[in-house]
Coordinates of C-alpha atoms in Angstrom, one line a residue:
Chain A
M1 CA 53.7 -14.7 -30.4
S2 CA 56.9 -15.3 -28.3
L3 CA 58.2 -14.1 -24.8
S4 CA 60.4 -11.5 -24.2
V5 CA 63.2 -13.4 -23.0
K6 CA 65.5 -16.0 -24.6
H7 CA 66.1 -17.5 -20.9
L8 CA 64.3 -18.0 -18.1
L9 CA 66.6 -16.8 -15.4
G10 CA 64.0 -15.1 -13.3
I11 CA 60.9 -13.4 -12.9
K12 CA 62.7 -10.2 -12.4
E13 CA 63.0 -10.4 -16.3
L14 CA 59.5 -11.4 -17.4
T15 CA 56.6 -9.0 -18.2
S16 CA 53.4 -9.6 -17.0
Q17 CA 52.2 -10.5 -20.7
D18 CA 54.8 -12.9 -20.4
I19 CA 53.7 -14.4 -17.2
E20 CA 49.9 -14.6 -18.4
Q21 CA 51.5 -16.3 -21.8
I22 CA 53.0 -18.8 -19.8
F23 CA 49.7 -19.6 -17.8
Q24 CA 47.3 -19.8 -20.9
T25 CA 49.7 -22.2 -22.9
A26 CA 49.9 -24.2 -19.4
D27 CA 45.9 -24.7 -19.5
N28 CA 46.5 -26.2 -22.6
F29 CA 49.4 -28.3 -21.3
K30 CA 47.0 -29.5 -18.6
Q31 CA 44.8 -30.6 -20.5
V32 CA 46.9 -32.8 -22.2
L33 CA 47.9 -34.3 -18.8
Q34 CA 44.3 -35.4 -18.6
R35 CA 44.1 -37.5 -21.8
P36 CA 44.8 -40.9 -21.7
I37 CA 48.1 -40.6 -23.9
K38 CA 49.9 -37.7 -22.2
K39 CA 52.3 -37.0 -24.4
V40 CA 52.3 -34.4 -27.5
P41 CA 55.1 -35.0 -30.2
T42 CA 56.0 -31.2 -29.8
L43 CA 59.8 -31.0 -29.6
R44 CA 61.1 -34.4 -31.1
D45 CA 63.9 -32.4 -32.5
T46 CA 65.3 -30.9 -29.2
T47 CA 67.5 -32.7 -26.6
I48 CA 67.2 -30.5 -23.0
A49 CA 70.1 -31.5 -20.5
N50 CA 69.1 -31.3 -16.8
V51 CA 72.2 -30.5 -14.9
F52 CA 71.7 -30.6 -11.0
F53 CA 74.3 -29.2 -8.9
E54 CA 72.2 -29.0 -6.0
N55 CA 69.8 -31.8 -4.5
S56 CA 66.2 -31.7 -5.7
T57 CA 63.3 -34.3 -6.1
R58 CA 60.2 -32.6 -7.3
T59 CA 61.7 -30.3 -9.6
R60 CA 64.1 -32.5 -11.4
I61 CA 61.2 -35.3 -11.6
S62 CA 58.6 -32.2 -12.6
F63 CA 61.4 -31.0 -15.7
E64 CA 62.0 -34.4 -16.6
L65 CA 58.4 -35.4 -17.0
A66 CA 57.8 -32.1 -18.8
E67 CA 60.6 -32.8 -21.0
R68 CA 59.5 -36.2 -21.8
R69 CA 55.9 -35.2 -22.2
L70 CA 57.1 -32.9 -25.1
S71 CA 58.6 -35.9 -26.7
A72 CA 62.4 -34.0 -26.3
D73 CA 65.1 -36.2 -25.5
V74 CA 66.4 -35.9 -22.0
V75 CA 70.2 -36.4 -20.8
N76 CA 70.5 -35.7 -16.6
F77 CA 73.4 -34.8 -14.9
A78 CA 73.9 -34.8 -11.1
S79 CA 77.2 -33.0 -9.8
S80 CA 77.9 -35.9 -7.3
G81 CA 79.8 -38.7 -8.9
S82 CA 81.0 -36.4 -11.9
S83 CA 84.0 -34.7 -13.0
V84 CA 83.0 -31.6 -11.0
S85 CA 84.7 -33.1 -8.3
K86 CA 87.8 -33.4 -10.1
G87 CA 87.7 -29.4 -10.6
E88 CA 86.0 -29.0 -13.5
T89 CA 84.8 -25.5 -14.3
L90 CA 80.7 -24.8 -14.7
I91 CA 81.3 -23.6 -18.4
D92 CA 84.0 -26.5 -19.0
T93 CA 81.1 -28.7 -18.0
V94 CA 78.4 -27.0 -19.5
N95 CA 80.1 -26.7 -22.8
N96 CA 81.1 -30.6 -23.1
I97 CA 77.5 -31.2 -22.6
L98 CA 76.6 -28.9 -25.6
A99 CA 79.2 -30.3 -27.7
M100 CA 77.2 -33.1 -27.9
K101 CA 74.5 -31.5 -29.6
V102 CA 72.2 -30.0 -26.4
D103 CA 69.5 -27.2 -27.3
M104 CA 68.7 -26.4 -23.8
V105 CA 70.0 -26.6 -20.2
V106 CA 67.6 -26.9 -17.2
M107 CA 70.1 -25.8 -14.1
R108 CA 70.0 -25.7 -10.2
H109 CA 72.9 -24.5 -8.7
S110 CA 74.2 -23.4 -5.2
A111 CA 75.8 -19.9 -6.7
S112 CA 73.4 -17.0 -6.9
G113 CA 73.5 -15.9 -10.4
A114 CA 75.5 -19.0 -12.1
P115 CA 72.4 -19.4 -14.8
W116 CA 72.8 -16.0 -15.7
F117 CA 76.8 -16.3 -15.9
L118 CA 76.0 -19.5 -17.9
S119 CA 73.7 -17.7 -20.3
Q120 CA 76.6 -15.2 -21.3
N121 CA 78.9 -18.0 -22.0
V122 CA 77.2 -20.7 -23.6
D123 CA 75.1 -21.2 -26.7
A124 CA 71.8 -22.6 -25.8
R125 CA 68.8 -21.6 -23.8
I126 CA 68.8 -21.6 -20.0
I127 CA 66.0 -22.6 -17.7
N128 CA 66.8 -21.7 -14.2
A129 CA 65.8 -24.4 -11.8
G130 CA 66.7 -22.2 -8.5
D131 CA 70.2 -20.6 -7.7
G132 CA 71.5 -20.5 -4.4
I133 CA 69.1 -17.8 -2.6
N134 CA 68.4 -16.2 -5.7
E135 CA 65.4 -16.8 -7.8
H136 CA 63.4 -20.4 -8.4
P137 CA 61.4 -19.0 -11.4
T138 CA 58.9 -22.1 -12.1
Q139 CA 58.1 -22.4 -8.6
A140 CA 57.1 -19.1 -8.3
L141 CA 54.9 -19.5 -11.6
L142 CA 53.3 -22.8 -10.8
D143 CA 52.3 -20.9 -7.1
A144 CA 50.8 -18.4 -8.9
Y145 CA 49.2 -20.8 -11.4
S146 CA 47.7 -22.8 -8.5
I147 CA 46.4 -20.0 -6.7
R148 CA 45.1 -18.6 -9.7
E149 CA 43.4 -22.0 -10.1
R150 CA 42.0 -21.7 -6.9
L151 CA 40.7 -18.7 -6.1
G152 CA 39.9 -17.7 -10.2
S153 CA 42.3 -14.7 -10.0
I154 CA 45.4 -13.3 -8.5
K155 CA 45.2 -9.6 -8.7
G156 CA 43.8 -7.6 -5.2
R157 CA 44.5 -11.2 -3.4
R158 CA 46.3 -11.0 -0.2
I159 CA 49.2 -13.4 -0.3
C160 CA 51.6 -14.3 2.8
I161 CA 55.0 -15.9 2.4
I162 CA 55.6 -17.1 5.8
G163 CA 59.0 -18.7 7.3
D164 CA 62.9 -18.0 6.1
I165 CA 62.5 -15.0 3.7
M166 CA 66.0 -14.7 3.9
H167 CA 67.4 -17.6 2.2
S168 CA 64.5 -18.5 0.0
R169 CA 64.7 -18.2 -3.5
V170 CA 61.3 -18.9 -3.9
A171 CA 60.0 -16.2 -1.4
L172 CA 62.2 -13.7 -3.7
S173 CA 60.6 -15.0 -7.4
N174 CA 56.9 -15.1 -5.6
I175 CA 57.5 -11.5 -4.3
Y176 CA 58.3 -10.7 -7.8
C177 CA 56.0 -12.9 -9.6
L178 CA 52.7 -11.8 -7.6
G179 CA 53.7 -8.2 -7.9
K180 CA 53.9 -8.5 -11.1
L181 CA 50.4 -10.0 -11.3
G182 CA 48.8 -7.4 -9.1
A183 CA 48.4 -9.2 -5.7
E184 CA 49.2 -7.7 -2.4
V185 CA 52.0 -9.4 -0.6
M186 CA 53.3 -10.0 2.8
V187 CA 56.5 -11.5 4.3
A188 CA 56.2 -13.1 7.8
G189 CA 58.7 -15.0 10.1
P190 CA 61.1 -14.2 12.6
P191 CA 63.1 -11.1 12.2
T192 CA 66.4 -12.9 11.6
L193 CA 64.9 -14.6 8.9
I194 CA 63.7 -11.7 7.2
P195 CA 66.3 -9.4 5.2
K196 CA 66.4 -5.7 6.1
H197 CA 64.7 -3.1 3.5
I198 CA 62.6 -5.8 2.0
E199 CA 59.9 -3.3 2.2
D200 CA 61.2 -2.0 -0.8
L201 CA 60.4 -4.7 -3.3
G202 CA 56.5 -3.4 -2.3
V203 CA 55.8 -6.2 0.0
K204 CA 54.5 -5.7 3.9
V205 CA 56.6 -7.3 6.9
E206 CA 54.8 -9.1 10.0
Y207 CA 56.8 -10.8 12.8
D208 CA 53.5 -12.2 14.2
V209 CA 52.5 -15.2 12.2
K210 CA 48.9 -15.1 13.5
K211 CA 48.2 -11.6 12.7
A212 CA 50.0 -12.5 8.8
L213 CA 47.5 -15.2 8.5
Q214 CA 44.5 -13.2 9.7
W215 CA 45.6 -10.8 7.0
C216 CA 46.0 -12.8 4.0
E217 CA 43.6 -15.3 2.0
V218 CA 46.8 -17.7 0.9
A219 CA 49.8 -18.4 2.9
N220 CA 52.7 -20.0 1.1
V221 CA 54.8 -21.7 3.7
L222 CA 58.7 -22.1 3.3
R223 CA 61.0 -24.8 4.6
I224 CA 63.6 -23.4 7.4
Q225 CA 67.0 -24.1 5.2
L226 CA 69.2 -24.9 7.8
E227 CA 71.8 -25.7 5.1
R228 CA 71.9 -22.2 4.3
Q229 CA 72.2 -20.9 7.5
H230 CA 75.8 -20.8 8.6
K231 CA 75.2 -19.0 11.9
P232 CA 72.2 -19.7 14.3
L233 CA 69.4 -17.4 13.3
F234 CA 66.5 -18.8 15.8
S235 CA 67.2 -20.9 19.1
T236 CA 65.8 -24.5 18.4
L237 CA 63.5 -26.0 16.0
R238 CA 61.2 -26.7 18.3
E239 CA 61.0 -23.0 19.7
Y240 CA 60.3 -22.2 15.9
A241 CA 57.3 -24.8 15.6
L242 CA 56.0 -22.9 18.6
Y243 CA 56.2 -19.4 17.7
Y244 CA 56.0 -19.7 13.8
G245 CA 54.6 -23.2 12.8
I246 CA 51.3 -23.5 11.7
N247 CA 48.7 -26.4 13.1
K248 CA 45.0 -26.8 12.6
Q249 CA 44.1 -25.2 15.9
T250 CA 45.7 -21.7 14.6
L251 CA 43.7 -21.9 11.3
D252 CA 40.4 -23.0 13.0
S253 CA 40.9 -19.9 15.5
L254 CA 41.1 -17.5 12.6
G255 CA 37.5 -17.8 11.5
K256 CA 37.8 -18.4 7.9
E257 CA 39.4 -20.5 5.3
I258 CA 42.5 -19.8 4.1
V259 CA 44.3 -21.4 1.4
I260 CA 47.9 -23.2 2.2
M261 CA 50.6 -24.1 -0.4
H262 CA 54.3 -25.1 0.2
P263 CA 57.0 -25.4 -2.2
G264 CA 58.3 -28.6 -0.4
P265 CA 60.1 -30.6 0.9
I266 CA 58.0 -30.0 4.0
N267 CA 59.7 -30.3 7.3
R268 CA 56.3 -31.8 9.2
G269 CA 55.9 -30.7 12.9
V270 CA 58.1 -27.5 12.4
E271 CA 56.7 -25.0 9.8
L272 CA 53.6 -27.0 9.1
N273 CA 51.9 -29.7 11.2
S274 CA 50.5 -33.1 9.5
D275 CA 47.0 -31.8 10.0
V276 CA 47.3 -28.6 8.5
A277 CA 49.4 -30.2 5.4
N278 CA 47.0 -33.1 4.6
S279 CA 43.7 -31.0 5.3
K280 CA 41.2 -29.8 2.3
Q281 CA 42.7 -25.9 2.4
S282 CA 46.0 -27.4 1.0
I283 CA 46.9 -27.2 -2.2
I284 CA 50.5 -28.7 -1.8
L285 CA 49.7 -31.8 -4.2
D286 CA 47.7 -29.6 -6.7
Q287 CA 51.1 -27.6 -6.9
V288 CA 53.1 -30.1 -7.6
E289 CA 50.6 -31.4 -10.5
N290 CA 50.4 -28.0 -11.9
G291 CA 54.5 -28.1 -11.8
V292 CA 54.5 -30.1 -14.7
A293 CA 52.3 -28.0 -16.9
I294 CA 53.6 -25.2 -16.1
R295 CA 57.3 -26.3 -16.9
M296 CA 56.0 -27.7 -20.5
A297 CA 54.6 -24.3 -21.1
V298 CA 58.1 -23.1 -20.4
I299 CA 59.9 -25.1 -22.2
Y300 CA 57.6 -25.0 -25.2
L301 CA 57.6 -21.4 -25.4
L302 CA 61.3 -21.0 -25.5
S303 CA 62.2 -23.7 -27.6
G304 CA 62.0 -21.8 -30.9
K305 CA 64.9 -21.5 -32.8
V306 CA 65.5 -18.1 -33.2
D307 CA 69.1 -16.9 -33.3
L308 CA 70.6 -16.5 -30.1
E309 CA 72.5 -13.4 -31.3
D310 CA 69.5 -11.5 -32.0
Chain B
M1 CA 40.5 -9.4 -54.9
K2 CA 38.4 -11.9 -56.1
I3 CA 34.9 -12.9 -54.1
L4 CA 34.7 -17.1 -54.1
L5 CA 31.7 -17.2 -52.4
D6 CA 29.3 -14.7 -51.5
H7 CA 26.9 -14.8 -48.2
T8 CA 24.2 -16.8 -50.4
Q9 CA 26.6 -18.9 -52.0
L10 CA 28.2 -19.8 -48.7
N11 CA 24.9 -20.6 -47.1
I12 CA 23.8 -22.8 -50.1
T13 CA 27.5 -24.8 -50.1
L14 CA 27.4 -24.9 -46.2
Q15 CA 23.7 -26.6 -46.8
R16 CA 25.1 -29.0 -49.4
L17 CA 28.3 -30.2 -47.3
A18 CA 25.7 -31.0 -44.3
H19 CA 23.3 -32.9 -46.8
Q20 CA 26.4 -34.6 -47.9
L21 CA 27.4 -35.7 -44.4
I22 CA 24.0 -37.1 -43.6
E23 CA 23.6 -38.9 -47.0
N24 CA 27.0 -40.9 -45.6
H25 CA 26.3 -41.1 -42.0
I26 CA 22.7 -41.5 -42.1
S27 CA 22.3 -42.7 -38.5
L28 CA 25.1 -40.4 -37.0
A29 CA 25.2 -42.4 -33.9
D30 CA 28.8 -43.5 -34.4
T31 CA 29.8 -40.3 -36.3
A32 CA 31.9 -37.6 -34.5
I33 CA 32.4 -34.2 -36.5
I34 CA 35.9 -32.4 -35.3
G35 CA 36.6 -28.8 -36.1
I36 CA 40.4 -27.6 -36.1
Q37 CA 41.5 -25.2 -34.1
P38 CA 41.3 -22.0 -34.5
R39 CA 39.7 -21.3 -38.2
G40 CA 38.0 -24.8 -39.0
V41 CA 35.7 -24.7 -36.1
W42 CA 33.4 -21.6 -37.5
L43 CA 33.1 -23.7 -40.2
S44 CA 32.3 -27.0 -38.1
N45 CA 29.8 -25.1 -35.7
R46 CA 28.0 -23.7 -38.7
I47 CA 27.9 -27.7 -40.3
A48 CA 26.7 -29.0 -36.8
G49 CA 24.3 -26.9 -36.4
I50 CA 22.7 -27.6 -39.7
V51 CA 23.0 -31.2 -39.6
K52 CA 21.3 -31.1 -36.2
D53 CA 18.2 -28.4 -37.6
I54 CA 18.0 -31.3 -41.0
T55 CA 18.2 -34.2 -38.7
G56 CA 16.2 -33.5 -35.5
Y57 CA 18.9 -35.1 -33.6
Q58 CA 19.3 -33.3 -30.0
H59 CA 22.8 -34.8 -29.5
I60 CA 25.8 -35.2 -32.1
D61 CA 29.1 -35.8 -31.1
Y62 CA 30.9 -32.6 -31.9
G63 CA 34.3 -31.7 -30.6
K64 CA 37.5 -29.0 -31.7
L65 CA 41.0 -30.1 -31.9
D66 CA 43.8 -27.9 -31.5
I67 CA 47.1 -29.2 -33.7
T68 CA 49.8 -26.8 -32.2
F69 CA 51.6 -29.3 -30.2
Y70 CA 51.5 -31.4 -33.6
R71 CA 52.8 -29.3 -35.9
D72 CA 55.8 -30.2 -38.0
D73 CA 57.1 -26.8 -38.2
V74 CA 57.6 -25.6 -34.3
H75 CA 61.6 -25.1 -35.1
S76 CA 61.2 -23.5 -38.8
T77 CA 59.3 -20.5 -38.1
N78 CA 60.5 -17.5 -35.9
T79 CA 57.3 -17.3 -33.8
I80 CA 55.8 -19.6 -31.4
H81 CA 52.3 -20.9 -32.4
V82 CA 49.7 -20.1 -29.9
P83 CA 47.3 -23.0 -28.9
S84 CA 43.9 -23.0 -28.9
Q85 CA 41.7 -25.0 -26.4
T86 CA 41.0 -29.3 -27.3
H87 CA 37.6 -30.2 -26.4
V88 CA 36.6 -33.4 -27.4
P89 CA 34.2 -34.9 -24.5
F90 CA 33.6 -38.4 -26.1
S91 CA 35.3 -41.4 -27.3
I92 CA 36.8 -41.7 -30.8
Q93 CA 37.1 -45.4 -30.6
D94 CA 35.7 -47.1 -33.5
K95 CA 33.3 -44.1 -34.2
D96 CA 33.7 -42.1 -37.8
V97 CA 35.1 -39.1 -37.3
I98 CA 34.7 -36.4 -40.0
L99 CA 37.7 -33.2 -39.8
V100 CA 36.6 -30.0 -40.6
D101 CA 38.9 -27.3 -41.6
D102 CA 38.0 -24.1 -43.9
V103 CA 40.8 -24.0 -46.0
L104 CA 42.6 -27.2 -47.4
H105 CA 45.9 -25.9 -48.8
T106 CA 49.4 -27.9 -48.3
G107 CA 47.7 -30.5 -46.5
R108 CA 50.1 -30.3 -43.5
T109 CA 47.4 -29.1 -40.9
I110 CA 45.4 -32.3 -41.8
R111 CA 48.6 -34.7 -41.1
A112 CA 49.0 -32.9 -38.1
A113 CA 45.2 -33.3 -37.0
M114 CA 45.4 -36.8 -38.0
D115 CA 48.5 -37.3 -35.4
A116 CA 46.6 -35.4 -32.8
L117 CA 43.6 -37.7 -33.2
V118 CA 45.1 -40.9 -32.8
D119 CA 46.5 -39.9 -29.4
F120 CA 42.2 -40.2 -28.5
G121 CA 41.8 -43.6 -29.7
R122 CA 41.5 -45.3 -32.8
P123 CA 38.6 -44.1 -35.0
R124 CA 36.8 -46.6 -37.7
S125 CA 37.4 -44.2 -40.1
V126 CA 38.6 -40.3 -40.5
E127 CA 36.9 -38.4 -43.6
L128 CA 38.0 -34.5 -44.4
M129 CA 35.8 -32.0 -45.1
V130 CA 36.8 -28.5 -46.6
L131 CA 34.7 -25.2 -47.3
I132 CA 37.8 -24.3 -49.9
D133 CA 40.3 -26.9 -51.7
R134 CA 43.1 -25.3 -53.4
R135 CA 44.3 -28.1 -55.5
F136 CA 47.8 -28.5 -57.0
S137 CA 49.4 -26.9 -53.9
R138 CA 49.5 -29.9 -51.9
E139 CA 53.0 -30.9 -49.8
V140 CA 51.4 -34.4 -48.5
P141 CA 49.0 -36.8 -50.1
I142 CA 45.7 -35.7 -48.3
Q143 CA 42.6 -35.2 -50.5
P144 CA 39.1 -34.2 -48.9
D145 CA 36.1 -36.1 -49.0
Y146 CA 33.4 -33.1 -48.8
T147 CA 34.6 -30.3 -50.8
G148 CA 32.9 -26.9 -50.9
Q149 CA 34.6 -25.2 -53.6
T150 CA 37.7 -26.3 -55.4
I151 CA 40.4 -23.7 -56.5
D152 CA 43.2 -22.9 -58.6
S153 CA 45.4 -20.3 -57.1
I154 CA 49.1 -19.7 -56.6
M155 CA 51.5 -19.9 -53.3
T156 CA 51.2 -16.1 -52.8
Q157 CA 47.5 -15.8 -53.0
K158 CA 45.8 -16.0 -49.9
V159 CA 42.2 -17.3 -49.1
K160 CA 40.4 -15.6 -46.6
V161 CA 37.1 -16.7 -44.9
Y162 CA 34.8 -14.3 -43.4
W163 CA 32.2 -15.6 -40.7
A164 CA 29.0 -13.5 -39.6
E165 CA 30.0 -14.5 -36.1
K166 CA 33.1 -13.1 -35.6
D167 CA 33.6 -10.7 -38.8
S168 CA 29.7 -9.8 -39.2
K169 CA 29.7 -10.8 -42.8
D170 CA 29.7 -14.3 -44.6
E171 CA 32.1 -14.2 -47.4
V172 CA 35.2 -16.2 -49.0
V173 CA 37.5 -13.9 -50.8
L174 CA 41.0 -14.8 -52.6
I175 CA 43.5 -12.1 -52.1
D176 CA 46.7 -11.3 -54.4
Q177 CA 49.8 -10.0 -52.6

């Protein structure tokens, strides 16, 4: 058994069987991570480069831990302080890294489609760790895996993604992933932050966060990505927090317990209040924990030395 | 196709293997039986059951070990191996561990299993129990301590073990391919 893809560029290209296989493999790795020795020798002969053209804490550390716990050799590259600032192109940068015999590249880039472009032009497995406002596949996989862990299943569950849908690669990957697994998906937030025609992806749209929370069983709350907003889309963060932020009072008024998720980093007091982020309903830290197992599974399943040309 | 063990013979062999195990580990207090996933577990389930029946002990340490992530051929085959569950719900530190697998062929599975095992602790000793030993085909220096049947076979032949629990019959056959 192998995945139907050679690279993990996005959830869009995966089948539901692929996702199920990743989850089952992650179950096994999660069990490895609970042992006294949290490491297996599987990828002793594999070298992986983490190439990050954009800032990251969780994703980079999570990928690096996943790689090291599979016994792969790891090299890290951050664009700041590198020759990229001297004008080197993406393909040149990556090919120079590959010339030092690297088998797999984990890349984050601010340009949407950069991992796809790379997969067409270099001879290595590519894993997308977030590209612009397009996809962040491993985040969506670990989100769905965490929901499956908490609720037992995903099919038929009502899941709402709240916040800056427009600029969020997490939102798009989640919509694809949850859709393929048979969940009902809703997006909610201010009209200026929800892309037009997003209903075509099979999701419901709601502009009233309270109504969205009443509908859903799981709320995945996203960060406002001010760094990607080049024109004002709402007046102030305070106003956003007032109308779209989630606090304990709102949750208590629902009369039911919903699961709260957030891909991080949280802007406490904006999209989520601390009393919500730290509550028992929140599985934010479970998401981080599951991230390592999911990434181990993805790397393991893509690591077969099948000819890239076939 | 040749039948190596039929239903009756297989069950006599299982009884003998269980008795030999008990003979060497009288109290069973510091002994752990660990079946290798996926196929060795069918044998170890039977052996653990028979050992309980004979000794009357309610509890023996019994686990299952998956060796997928310890294989030395992760990258030499075209398919990715699908892992099974590892379940070792006790400490193996200073225990006498008996690894159980159905067919011993090249010995590479057992090598991987010993690597996997030491990640759980340092056993006092490790022994190997197999139902079928395909002798003269070893690629690493590994020999069984308890053997159901020793056979001569060539690389292209295949040993298939059927278990009543999943195949609705107990039988071991040698297949020419």
